[in-house]
Structure formats: C-alpha cells, structure tokens
XYZ file of N, CA and C in Angstrom:
714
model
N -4.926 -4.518 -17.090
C -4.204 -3.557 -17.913
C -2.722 -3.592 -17.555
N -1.817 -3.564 -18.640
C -0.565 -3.532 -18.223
C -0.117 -2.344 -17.694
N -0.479 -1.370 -16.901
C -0.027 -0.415 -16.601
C 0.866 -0.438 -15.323
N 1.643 0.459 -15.289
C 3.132 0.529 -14.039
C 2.324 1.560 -13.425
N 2.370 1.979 -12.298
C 2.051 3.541 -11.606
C 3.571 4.012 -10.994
N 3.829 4.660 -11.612
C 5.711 5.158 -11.470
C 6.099 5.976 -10.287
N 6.166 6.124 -8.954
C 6.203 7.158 -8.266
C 7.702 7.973 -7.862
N 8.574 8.698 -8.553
C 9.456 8.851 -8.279
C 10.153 9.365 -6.968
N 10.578 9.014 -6.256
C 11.294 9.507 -4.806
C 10.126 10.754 -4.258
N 9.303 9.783 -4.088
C 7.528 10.382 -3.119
C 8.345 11.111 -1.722
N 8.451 12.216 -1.672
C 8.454 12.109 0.056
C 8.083 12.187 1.195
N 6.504 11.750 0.883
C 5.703 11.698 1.811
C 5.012 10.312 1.922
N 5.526 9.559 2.896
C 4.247 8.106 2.442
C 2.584 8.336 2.422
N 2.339 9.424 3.004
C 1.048 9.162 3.427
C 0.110 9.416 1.697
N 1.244 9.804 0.465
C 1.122 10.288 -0.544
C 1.321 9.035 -1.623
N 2.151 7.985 -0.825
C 1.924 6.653 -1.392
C 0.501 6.051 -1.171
N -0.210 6.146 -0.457
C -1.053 5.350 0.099
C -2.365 6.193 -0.700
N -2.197 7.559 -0.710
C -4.025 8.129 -1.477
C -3.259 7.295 -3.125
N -1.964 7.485 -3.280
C -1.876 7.218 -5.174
C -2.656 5.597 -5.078
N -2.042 4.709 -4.169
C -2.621 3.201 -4.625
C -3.896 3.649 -4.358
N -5.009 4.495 -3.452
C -6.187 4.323 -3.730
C -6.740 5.174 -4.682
N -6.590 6.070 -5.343
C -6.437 6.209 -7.008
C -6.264 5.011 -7.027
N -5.113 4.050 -7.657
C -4.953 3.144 -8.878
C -6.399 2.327 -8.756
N -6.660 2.080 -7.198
C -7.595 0.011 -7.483
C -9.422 1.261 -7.409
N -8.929 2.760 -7.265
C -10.363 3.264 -7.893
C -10.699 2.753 -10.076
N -9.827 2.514 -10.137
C -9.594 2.427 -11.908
C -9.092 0.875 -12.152
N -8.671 -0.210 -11.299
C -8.646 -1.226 -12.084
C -6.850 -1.458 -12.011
N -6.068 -0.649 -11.528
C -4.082 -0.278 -11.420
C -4.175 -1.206 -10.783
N -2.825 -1.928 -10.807
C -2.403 -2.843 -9.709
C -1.142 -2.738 -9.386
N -0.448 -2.169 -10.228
C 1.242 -2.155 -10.266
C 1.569 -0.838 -9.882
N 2.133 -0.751 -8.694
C 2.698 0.231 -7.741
C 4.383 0.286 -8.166
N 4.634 0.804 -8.323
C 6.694 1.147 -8.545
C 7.389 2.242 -7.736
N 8.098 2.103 -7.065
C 8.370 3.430 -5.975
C 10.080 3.177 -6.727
N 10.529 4.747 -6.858
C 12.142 4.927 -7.275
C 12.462 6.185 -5.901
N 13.187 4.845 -5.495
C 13.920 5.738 -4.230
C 13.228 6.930 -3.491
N 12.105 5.373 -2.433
C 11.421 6.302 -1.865
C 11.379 6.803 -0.333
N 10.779 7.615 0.077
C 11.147 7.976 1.925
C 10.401 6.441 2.267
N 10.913 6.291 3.573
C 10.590 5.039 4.123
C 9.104 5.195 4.757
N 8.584 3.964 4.127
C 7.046 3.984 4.129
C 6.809 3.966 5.756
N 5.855 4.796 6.068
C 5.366 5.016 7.570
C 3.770 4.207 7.265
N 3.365 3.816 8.836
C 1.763 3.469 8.591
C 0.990 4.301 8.417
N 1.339 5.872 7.999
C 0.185 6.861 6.830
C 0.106 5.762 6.069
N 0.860 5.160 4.826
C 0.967 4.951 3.483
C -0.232 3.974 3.732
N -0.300 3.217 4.544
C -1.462 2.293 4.509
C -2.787 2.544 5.231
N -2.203 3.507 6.412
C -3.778 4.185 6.573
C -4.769 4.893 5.393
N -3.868 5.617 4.379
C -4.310 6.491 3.464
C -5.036 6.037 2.135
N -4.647 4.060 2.390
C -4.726 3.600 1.043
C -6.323 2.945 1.529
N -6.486 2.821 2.730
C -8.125 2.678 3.111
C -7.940 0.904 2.422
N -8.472 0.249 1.372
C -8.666 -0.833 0.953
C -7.812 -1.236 -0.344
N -6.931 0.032 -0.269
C -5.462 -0.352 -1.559
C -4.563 -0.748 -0.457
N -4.582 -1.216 0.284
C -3.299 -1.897 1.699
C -2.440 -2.654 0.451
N -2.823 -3.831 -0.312
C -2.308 -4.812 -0.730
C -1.130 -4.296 -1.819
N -2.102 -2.833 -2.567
C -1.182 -2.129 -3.588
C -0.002 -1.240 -3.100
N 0.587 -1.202 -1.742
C 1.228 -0.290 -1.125
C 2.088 -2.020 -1.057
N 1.836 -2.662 -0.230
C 2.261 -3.941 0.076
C 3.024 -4.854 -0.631
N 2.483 -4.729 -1.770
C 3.338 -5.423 -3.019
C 4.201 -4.458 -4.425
N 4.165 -3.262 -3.900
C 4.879 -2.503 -4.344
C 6.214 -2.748 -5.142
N 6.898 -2.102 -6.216
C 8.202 -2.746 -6.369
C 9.340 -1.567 -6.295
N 10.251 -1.681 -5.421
C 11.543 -1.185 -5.924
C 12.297 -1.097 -6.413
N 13.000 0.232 -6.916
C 13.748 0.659 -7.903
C 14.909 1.921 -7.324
N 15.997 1.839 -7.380
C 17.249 2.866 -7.467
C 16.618 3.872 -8.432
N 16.565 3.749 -9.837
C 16.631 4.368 -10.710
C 15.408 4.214 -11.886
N 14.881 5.000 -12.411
C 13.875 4.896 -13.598
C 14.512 3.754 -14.484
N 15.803 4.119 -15.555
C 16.220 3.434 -15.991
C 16.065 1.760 -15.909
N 16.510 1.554 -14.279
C 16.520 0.340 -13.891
C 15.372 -0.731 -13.866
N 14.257 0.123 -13.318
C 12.876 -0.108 -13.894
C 12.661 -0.505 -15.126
N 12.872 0.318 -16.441
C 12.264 0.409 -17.532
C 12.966 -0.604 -18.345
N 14.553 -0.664 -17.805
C 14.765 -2.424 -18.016
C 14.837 -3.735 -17.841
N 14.492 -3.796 -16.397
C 13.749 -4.924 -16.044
C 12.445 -5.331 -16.349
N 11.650 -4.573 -16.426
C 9.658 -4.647 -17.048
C 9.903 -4.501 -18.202
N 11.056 -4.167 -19.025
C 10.745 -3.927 -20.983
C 9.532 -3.573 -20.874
N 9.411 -2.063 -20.720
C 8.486 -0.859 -20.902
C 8.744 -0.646 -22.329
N 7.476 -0.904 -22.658
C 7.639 -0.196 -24.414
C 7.339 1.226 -24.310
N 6.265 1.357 -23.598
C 5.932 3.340 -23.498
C 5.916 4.020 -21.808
N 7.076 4.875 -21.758
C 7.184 5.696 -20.957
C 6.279 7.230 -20.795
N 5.092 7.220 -20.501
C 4.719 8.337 -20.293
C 4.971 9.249 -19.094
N 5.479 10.358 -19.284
C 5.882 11.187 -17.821
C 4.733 12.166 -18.316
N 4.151 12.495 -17.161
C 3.155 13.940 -16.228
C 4.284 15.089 -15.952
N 3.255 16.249 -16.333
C 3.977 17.569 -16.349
C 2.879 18.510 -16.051
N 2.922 19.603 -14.880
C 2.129 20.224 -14.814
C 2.912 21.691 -15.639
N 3.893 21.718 -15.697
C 4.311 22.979 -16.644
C 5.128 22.519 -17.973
N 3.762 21.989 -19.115
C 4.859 22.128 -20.324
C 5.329 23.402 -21.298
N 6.208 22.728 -21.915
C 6.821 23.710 -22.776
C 6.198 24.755 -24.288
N 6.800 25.110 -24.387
C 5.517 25.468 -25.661
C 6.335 24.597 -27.296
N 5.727 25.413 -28.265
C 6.160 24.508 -29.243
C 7.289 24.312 -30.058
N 8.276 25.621 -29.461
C 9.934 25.181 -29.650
C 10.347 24.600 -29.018
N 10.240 24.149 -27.601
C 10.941 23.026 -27.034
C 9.878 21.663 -26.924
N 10.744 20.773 -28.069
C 10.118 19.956 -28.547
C 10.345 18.640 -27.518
N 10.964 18.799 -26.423
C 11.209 17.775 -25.123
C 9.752 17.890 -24.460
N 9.496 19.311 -24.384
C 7.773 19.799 -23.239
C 6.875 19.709 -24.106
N 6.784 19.118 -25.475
C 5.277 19.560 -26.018
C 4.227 18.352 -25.717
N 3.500 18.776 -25.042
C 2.376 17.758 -24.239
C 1.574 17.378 -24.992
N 0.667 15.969 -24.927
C -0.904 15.980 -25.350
C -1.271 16.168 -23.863
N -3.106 16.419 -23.921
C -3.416 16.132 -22.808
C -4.024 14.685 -22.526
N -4.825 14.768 -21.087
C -5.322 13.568 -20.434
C -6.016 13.188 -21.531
N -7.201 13.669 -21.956
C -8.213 13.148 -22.411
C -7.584 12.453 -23.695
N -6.556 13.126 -24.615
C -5.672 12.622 -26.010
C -5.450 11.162 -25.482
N -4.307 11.454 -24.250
C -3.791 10.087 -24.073
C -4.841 9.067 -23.437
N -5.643 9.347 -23.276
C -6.914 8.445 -23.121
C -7.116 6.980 -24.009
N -7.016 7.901 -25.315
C -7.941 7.895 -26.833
C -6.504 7.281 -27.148
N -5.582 7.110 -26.930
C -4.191 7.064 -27.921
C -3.839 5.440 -27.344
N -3.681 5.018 -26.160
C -2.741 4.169 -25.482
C -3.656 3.007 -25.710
N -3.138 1.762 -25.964
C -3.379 0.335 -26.063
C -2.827 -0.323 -24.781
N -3.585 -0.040 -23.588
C -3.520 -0.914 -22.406
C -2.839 -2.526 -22.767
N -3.658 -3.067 -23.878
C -3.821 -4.654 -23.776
C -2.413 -4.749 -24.721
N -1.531 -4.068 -25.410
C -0.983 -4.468 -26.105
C 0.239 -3.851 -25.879
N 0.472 -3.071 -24.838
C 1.819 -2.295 -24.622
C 2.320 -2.393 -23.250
N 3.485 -2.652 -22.562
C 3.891 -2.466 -21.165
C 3.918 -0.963 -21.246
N 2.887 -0.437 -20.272
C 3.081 0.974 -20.261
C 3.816 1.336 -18.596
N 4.552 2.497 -18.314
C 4.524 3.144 -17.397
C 4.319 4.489 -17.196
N 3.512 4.827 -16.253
C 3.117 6.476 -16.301
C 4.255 6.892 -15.194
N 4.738 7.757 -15.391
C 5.945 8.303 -14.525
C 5.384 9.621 -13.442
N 5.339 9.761 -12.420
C 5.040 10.800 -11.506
C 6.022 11.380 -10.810
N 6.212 12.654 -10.813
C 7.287 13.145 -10.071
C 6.954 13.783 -8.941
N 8.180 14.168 -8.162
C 8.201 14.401 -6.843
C 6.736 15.339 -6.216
N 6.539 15.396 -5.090
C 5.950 16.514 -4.777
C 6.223 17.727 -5.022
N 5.616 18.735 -5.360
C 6.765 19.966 -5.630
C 7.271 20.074 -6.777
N 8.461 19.094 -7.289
C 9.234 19.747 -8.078
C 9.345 18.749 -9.457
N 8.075 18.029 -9.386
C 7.901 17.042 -10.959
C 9.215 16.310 -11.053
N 8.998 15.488 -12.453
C 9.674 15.131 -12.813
C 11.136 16.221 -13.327
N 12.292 15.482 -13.244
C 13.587 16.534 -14.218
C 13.576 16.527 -15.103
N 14.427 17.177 -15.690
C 14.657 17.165 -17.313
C 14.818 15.515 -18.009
N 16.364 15.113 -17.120
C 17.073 13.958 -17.619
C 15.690 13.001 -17.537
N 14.815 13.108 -16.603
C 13.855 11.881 -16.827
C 12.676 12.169 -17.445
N 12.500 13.299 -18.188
C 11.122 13.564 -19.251
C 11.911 13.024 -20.492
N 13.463 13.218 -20.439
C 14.391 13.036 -21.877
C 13.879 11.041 -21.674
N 13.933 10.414 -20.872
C 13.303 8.796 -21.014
C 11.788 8.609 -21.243
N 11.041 9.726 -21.894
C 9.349 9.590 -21.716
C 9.258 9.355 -23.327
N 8.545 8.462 -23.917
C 8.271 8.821 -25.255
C 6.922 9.432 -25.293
N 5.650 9.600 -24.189
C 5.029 10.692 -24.331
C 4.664 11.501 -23.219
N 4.434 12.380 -23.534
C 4.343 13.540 -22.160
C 2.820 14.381 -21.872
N 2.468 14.184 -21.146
C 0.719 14.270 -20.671
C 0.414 15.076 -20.065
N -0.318 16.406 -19.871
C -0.429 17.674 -19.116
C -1.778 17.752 -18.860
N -2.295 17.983 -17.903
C -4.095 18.589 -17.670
C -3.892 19.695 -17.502
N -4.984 20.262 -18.787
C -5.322 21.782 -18.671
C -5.963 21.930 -17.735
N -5.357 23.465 -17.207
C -6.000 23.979 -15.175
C -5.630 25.859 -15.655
N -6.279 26.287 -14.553
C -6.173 27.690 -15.131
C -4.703 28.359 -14.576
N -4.642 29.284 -15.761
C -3.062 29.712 -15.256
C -2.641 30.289 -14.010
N -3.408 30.555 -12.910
C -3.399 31.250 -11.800
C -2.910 30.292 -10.734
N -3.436 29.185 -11.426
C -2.567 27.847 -10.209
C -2.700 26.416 -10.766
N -1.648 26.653 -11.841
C -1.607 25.695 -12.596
C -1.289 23.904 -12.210
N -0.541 23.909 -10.904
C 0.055 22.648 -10.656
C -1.216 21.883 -9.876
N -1.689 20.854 -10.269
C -2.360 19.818 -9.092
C -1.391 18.918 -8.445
N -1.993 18.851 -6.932
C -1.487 17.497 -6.093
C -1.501 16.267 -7.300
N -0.357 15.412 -6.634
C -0.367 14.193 -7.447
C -1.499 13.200 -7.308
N -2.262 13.272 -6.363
C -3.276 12.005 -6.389
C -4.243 13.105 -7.066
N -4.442 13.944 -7.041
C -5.821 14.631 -8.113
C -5.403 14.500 -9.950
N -3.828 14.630 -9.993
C -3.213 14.617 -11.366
C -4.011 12.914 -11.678
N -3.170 12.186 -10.605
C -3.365 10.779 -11.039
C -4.417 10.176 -11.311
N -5.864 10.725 -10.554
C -6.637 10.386 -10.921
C -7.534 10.664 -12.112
N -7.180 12.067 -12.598
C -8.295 12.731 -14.281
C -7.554 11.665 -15.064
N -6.053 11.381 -14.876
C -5.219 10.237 -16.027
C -5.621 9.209 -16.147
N -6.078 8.443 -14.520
C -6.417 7.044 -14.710
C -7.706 7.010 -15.324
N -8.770 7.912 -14.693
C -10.065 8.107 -15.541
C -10.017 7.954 -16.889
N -8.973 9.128 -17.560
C -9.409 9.033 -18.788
C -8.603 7.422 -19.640
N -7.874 7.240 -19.017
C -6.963 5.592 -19.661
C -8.357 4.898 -19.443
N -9.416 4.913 -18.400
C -10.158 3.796 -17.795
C -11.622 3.702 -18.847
N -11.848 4.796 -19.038
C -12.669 5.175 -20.110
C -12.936 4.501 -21.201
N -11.606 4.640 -21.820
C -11.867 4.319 -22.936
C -11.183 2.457 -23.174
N -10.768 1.964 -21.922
C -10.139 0.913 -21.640
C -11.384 -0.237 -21.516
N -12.607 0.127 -20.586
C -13.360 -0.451 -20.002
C -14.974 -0.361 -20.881
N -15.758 -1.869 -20.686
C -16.992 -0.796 -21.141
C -17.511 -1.197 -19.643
N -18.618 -0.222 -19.113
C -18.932 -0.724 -17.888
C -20.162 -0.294 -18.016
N -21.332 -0.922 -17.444
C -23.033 -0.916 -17.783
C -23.174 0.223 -16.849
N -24.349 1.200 -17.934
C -25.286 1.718 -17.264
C -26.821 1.608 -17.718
N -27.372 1.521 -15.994
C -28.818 1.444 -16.576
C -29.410 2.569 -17.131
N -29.680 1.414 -17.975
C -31.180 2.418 -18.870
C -32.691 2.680 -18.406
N -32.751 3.905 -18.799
C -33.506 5.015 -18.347
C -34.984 4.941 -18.951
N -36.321 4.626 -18.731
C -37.414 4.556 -19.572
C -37.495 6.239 -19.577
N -37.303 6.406 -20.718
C -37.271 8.180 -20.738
C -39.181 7.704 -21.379
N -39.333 10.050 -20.859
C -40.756 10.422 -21.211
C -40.897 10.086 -22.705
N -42.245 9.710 -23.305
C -42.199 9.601 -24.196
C -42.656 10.898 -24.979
N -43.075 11.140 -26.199
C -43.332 12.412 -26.940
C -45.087 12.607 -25.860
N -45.715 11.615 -26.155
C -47.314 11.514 -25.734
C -47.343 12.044 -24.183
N -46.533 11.129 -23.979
C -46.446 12.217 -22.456
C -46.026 12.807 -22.106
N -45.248 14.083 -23.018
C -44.681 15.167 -23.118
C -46.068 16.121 -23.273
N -47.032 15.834 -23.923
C -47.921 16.089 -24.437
C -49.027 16.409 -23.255
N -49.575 15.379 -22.909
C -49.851 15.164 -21.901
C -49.686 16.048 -20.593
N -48.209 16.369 -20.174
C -48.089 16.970 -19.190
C -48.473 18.814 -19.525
N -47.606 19.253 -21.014
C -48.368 19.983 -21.515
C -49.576 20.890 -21.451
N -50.749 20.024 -21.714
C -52.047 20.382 -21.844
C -52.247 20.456 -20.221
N -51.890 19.313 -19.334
C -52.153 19.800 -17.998
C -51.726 21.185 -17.574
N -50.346 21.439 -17.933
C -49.630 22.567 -17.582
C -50.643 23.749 -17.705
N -50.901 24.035 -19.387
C -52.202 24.423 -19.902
C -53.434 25.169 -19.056
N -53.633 23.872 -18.441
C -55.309 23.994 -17.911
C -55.051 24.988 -16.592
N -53.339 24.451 -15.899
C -53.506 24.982 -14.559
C -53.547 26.215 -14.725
N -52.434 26.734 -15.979
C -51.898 28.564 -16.080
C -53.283 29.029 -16.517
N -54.535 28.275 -17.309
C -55.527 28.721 -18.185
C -56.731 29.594 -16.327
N -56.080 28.523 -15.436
C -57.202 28.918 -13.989
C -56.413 29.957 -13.290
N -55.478 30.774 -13.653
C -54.656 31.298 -12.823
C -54.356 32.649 -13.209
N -55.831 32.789 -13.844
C -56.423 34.230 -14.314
C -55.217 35.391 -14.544
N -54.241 34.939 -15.431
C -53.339 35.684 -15.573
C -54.446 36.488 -17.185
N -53.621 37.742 -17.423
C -54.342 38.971 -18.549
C -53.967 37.811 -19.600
N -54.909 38.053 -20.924
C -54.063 37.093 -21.729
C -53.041 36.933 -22.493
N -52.686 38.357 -22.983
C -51.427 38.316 -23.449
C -50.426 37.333 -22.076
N -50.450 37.875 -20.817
C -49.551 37.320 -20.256
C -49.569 35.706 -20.028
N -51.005 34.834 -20.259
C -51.275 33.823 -20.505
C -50.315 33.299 -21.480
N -50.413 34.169 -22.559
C -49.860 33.036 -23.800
C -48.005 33.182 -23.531
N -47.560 34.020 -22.396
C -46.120 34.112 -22.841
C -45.369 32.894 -21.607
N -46.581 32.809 -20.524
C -45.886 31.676 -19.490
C -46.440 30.492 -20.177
N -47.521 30.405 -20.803
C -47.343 28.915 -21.771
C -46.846 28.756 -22.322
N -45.934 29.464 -23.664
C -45.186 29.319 -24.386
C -43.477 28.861 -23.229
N -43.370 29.710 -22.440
C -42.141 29.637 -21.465
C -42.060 27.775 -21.317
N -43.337 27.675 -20.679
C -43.264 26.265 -20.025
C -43.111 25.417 -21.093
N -43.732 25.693 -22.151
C -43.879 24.600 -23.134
C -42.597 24.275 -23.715
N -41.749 25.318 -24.013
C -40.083 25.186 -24.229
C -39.019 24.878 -23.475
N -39.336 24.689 -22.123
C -38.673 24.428 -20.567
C -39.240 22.631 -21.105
N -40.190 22.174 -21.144
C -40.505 21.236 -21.224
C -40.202 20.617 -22.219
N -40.007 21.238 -23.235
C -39.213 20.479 -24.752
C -37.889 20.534 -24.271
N -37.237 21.195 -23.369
C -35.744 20.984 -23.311
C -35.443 20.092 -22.000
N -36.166 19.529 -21.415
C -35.706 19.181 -20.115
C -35.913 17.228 -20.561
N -34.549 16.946 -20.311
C -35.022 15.161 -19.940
C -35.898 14.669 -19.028
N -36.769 13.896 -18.856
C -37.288 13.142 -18.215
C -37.902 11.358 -17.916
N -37.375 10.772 -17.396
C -38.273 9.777 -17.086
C -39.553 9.153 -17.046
N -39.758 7.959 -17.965
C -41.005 7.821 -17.611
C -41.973 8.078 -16.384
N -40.802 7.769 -15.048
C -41.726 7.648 -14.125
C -41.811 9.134 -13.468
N -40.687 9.844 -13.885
C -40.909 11.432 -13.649
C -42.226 11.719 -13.817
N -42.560 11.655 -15.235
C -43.867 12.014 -16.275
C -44.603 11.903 -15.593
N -44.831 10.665 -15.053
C -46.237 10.371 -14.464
C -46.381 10.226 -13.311
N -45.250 10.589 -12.392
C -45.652 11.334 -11.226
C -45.933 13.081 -11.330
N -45.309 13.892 -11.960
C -45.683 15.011 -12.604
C -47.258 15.090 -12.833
N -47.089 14.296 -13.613
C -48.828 14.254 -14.561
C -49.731 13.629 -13.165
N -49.730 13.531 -12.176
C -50.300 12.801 -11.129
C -50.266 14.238 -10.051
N -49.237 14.942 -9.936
C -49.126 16.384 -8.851
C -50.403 17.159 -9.414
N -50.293 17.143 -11.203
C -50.713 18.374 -12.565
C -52.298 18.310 -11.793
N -52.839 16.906 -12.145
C -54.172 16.406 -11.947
C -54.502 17.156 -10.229
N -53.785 16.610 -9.544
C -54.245 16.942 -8.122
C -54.147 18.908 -8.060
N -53.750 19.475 -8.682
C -53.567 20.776 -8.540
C -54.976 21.268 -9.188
N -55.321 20.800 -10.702
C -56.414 20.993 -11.035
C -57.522 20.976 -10.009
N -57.792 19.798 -9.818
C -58.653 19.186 -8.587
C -59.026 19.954 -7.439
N -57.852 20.565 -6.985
C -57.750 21.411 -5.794
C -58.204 22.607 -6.620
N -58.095 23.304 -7.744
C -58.550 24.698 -8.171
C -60.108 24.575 -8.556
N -60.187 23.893 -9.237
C -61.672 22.968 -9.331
C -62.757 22.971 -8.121
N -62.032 22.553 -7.073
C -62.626 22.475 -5.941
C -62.497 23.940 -5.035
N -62.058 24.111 -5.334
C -61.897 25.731 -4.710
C -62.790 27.036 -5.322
N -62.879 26.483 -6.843
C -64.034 27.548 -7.287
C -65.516 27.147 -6.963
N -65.793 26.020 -6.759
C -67.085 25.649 -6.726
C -67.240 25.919 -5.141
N -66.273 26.136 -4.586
C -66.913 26.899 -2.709
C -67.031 27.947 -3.343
C-alpha cells in the first residue's frame, strides 16, 4: 500500500516505536518523522519486531518538504477535536468513512499525526485535503496516538485486504431439531407443574433458534443431552 505514516515532531521516542508496531500490525511500511526528539533505544525496544520500520525511517524539517519530495496526492490529517459545520477547515469524516473512501493502490497517500498533546496546528490541517476523527465519548474525547493509529490502520486494512477465514460447519436445521426434542425429554423428567413445563420449553426452544452453533457444538451437546437422559433413566429405575 502506498501509504506514508506522518509523525509530526513525536516527543517521545518510545512513541515512535509502539506507532511502527501499529503500522507492520496492518501491512505500513513507510515511517516519516518531521522534526523529531532524538530517537533513544525506547523507540526500538517499543517496536518489539517493527525495529526495521523505526530504522529506515525518513526525515523531514517540514510537512511541506515531505509532501514535495513523495508527490503526495492525498494528505489526510487526524483530529481528535473537530470543528462543527461552520468551520469548514474541521469538518471531519470518520475512520470507518475513510476506510471505504481511499484507493491505497492508486494514490500516494499520507496520514499526518500530530504531536502528543497538542495535535496537529491549524497551518498544517490547512495542507490536509481530508480530515479523519474517531468518535469517543465526550467526557474524554482525545486517544493516545498509537490507539488513534491503530482503529485508522484497521479500518484502511479492511477494506484494502481480503484475508481468509475459516469456515465454520454450522448446526444444521435437523440438528437443531434434534437437540430440541432432547432438550424436551430432559425438562419433560424434571417434573416441573405443567403450565410451568410448557413456558421453560418454549424459553429453550427460542434460546436455541437464536444462538449460532457448530456442527461439532451440536453433537457434542446432543451427546451431554443423551447422557443426562441416561443418568435420569437410570435413576428412576433404582
């Protein structure tokens, strides 16, 4: 993916080192530091197996300077406090939008991150052509930058990647059925009055229409069902 990871004048290295392990959690490779504190061995303790993405890092004086050397077609800057909808500099999409929006394969992108503390400035949201906010509750609205960085890279990675998951032999209807009637037999020995009979069968039977399961769930289930019978079975005939 052509993506930049932008870190503007970080001043903490040990804050360089969790961002590269964010990026190579998602597939990032391109680290950019603009005038940053001088990297200490936090930055690479912190990056655990991103060493290489701290390592090959690139420097920059200035955003600007960056965005014209890489011919960045899209500047996205992060904002944990945007504006509302008269100031048309702060009006955000969120993560999940810019997810759904950005063409990895076809655009030099850079995501811009600002300081600890005090975000990006004005003058450098005025160089963003889009601006990206995660909704958080208003009581403590700002996240750390490696928690920001990572819901962003997720959602870019999402919809960037397809990546396999295994498939599931789900229960089938029959042995939905199946477990059912066992269910049935056990509540039918468990001499409840009958009105109260018919209201924990009905309970279970709708717990059981709503719940996913596995084939092999089923029929270890249907294998406990049997042995419970068995045991009540055997218990009335002492």
């Amino acid at each position: 993916m052509k993506i930049y990871t932008v870190f503007v004048q970080p001043k903490t290295s040990g804050n360089i080192g969790f961002l590269a392990r964010c990026m190579k959690n998602f597939g990032l490779k391109k680290l950019v530091l603009i005038n940053p504190c001088k990297l200490e061995n936090d930055a690479y303790y912190q990056a655990v197996h991103a060493r290489e993405i701290v390592q090959d890092a690139l420097y920059y004086d200035t955003i600007e300077d960056f965005i014209t050397d890489k011919k960045i077609t899209t500047v996205i800057g992060t904002t944990g406090s945007p504006g509302g909808h008269h100031n048309i500099k702060r009006i955000p999409i969120s993560s999940e939008e810019l997810g759904k929006t950005i063409n990895a394969d076809n655009e030099n992108i850079a995501i811009l991150f600002g300081r600890e503390g005090d975000g990006l400035y004005n003058d450098e949201i005025d160089l963003c052509d889009i601006l990206v906010t995660i909704p958080t509750d208003d009581e403590y609205p700002i996240l750390n930058i490696t928690h920001a960085a990572t819901i962003i890279f997720y959602e870019i990675y999402k919809n960037q990647k397809e990546y396999p998951v295994e498939s599931i032999d789900e229960a089938t209807y029959e042995d939905k059925e199946i477990l059912n009637n066992l269910i049935d037999e056990v509540i039918s020995k468990l001499e409840y009055p009958e009105h109260k009979e018919r209201i924990v069968k009905t309970i279970t039977k709708r717990v059981m229409g709503r719940s996913f399961l596995a084939g092999r769930e089923a029929k270890t289930l249907r294998g406990t069902l049997n042995r419970i019978n068995q045991r009540i079975k055997k218990y009335n005939e002492e």
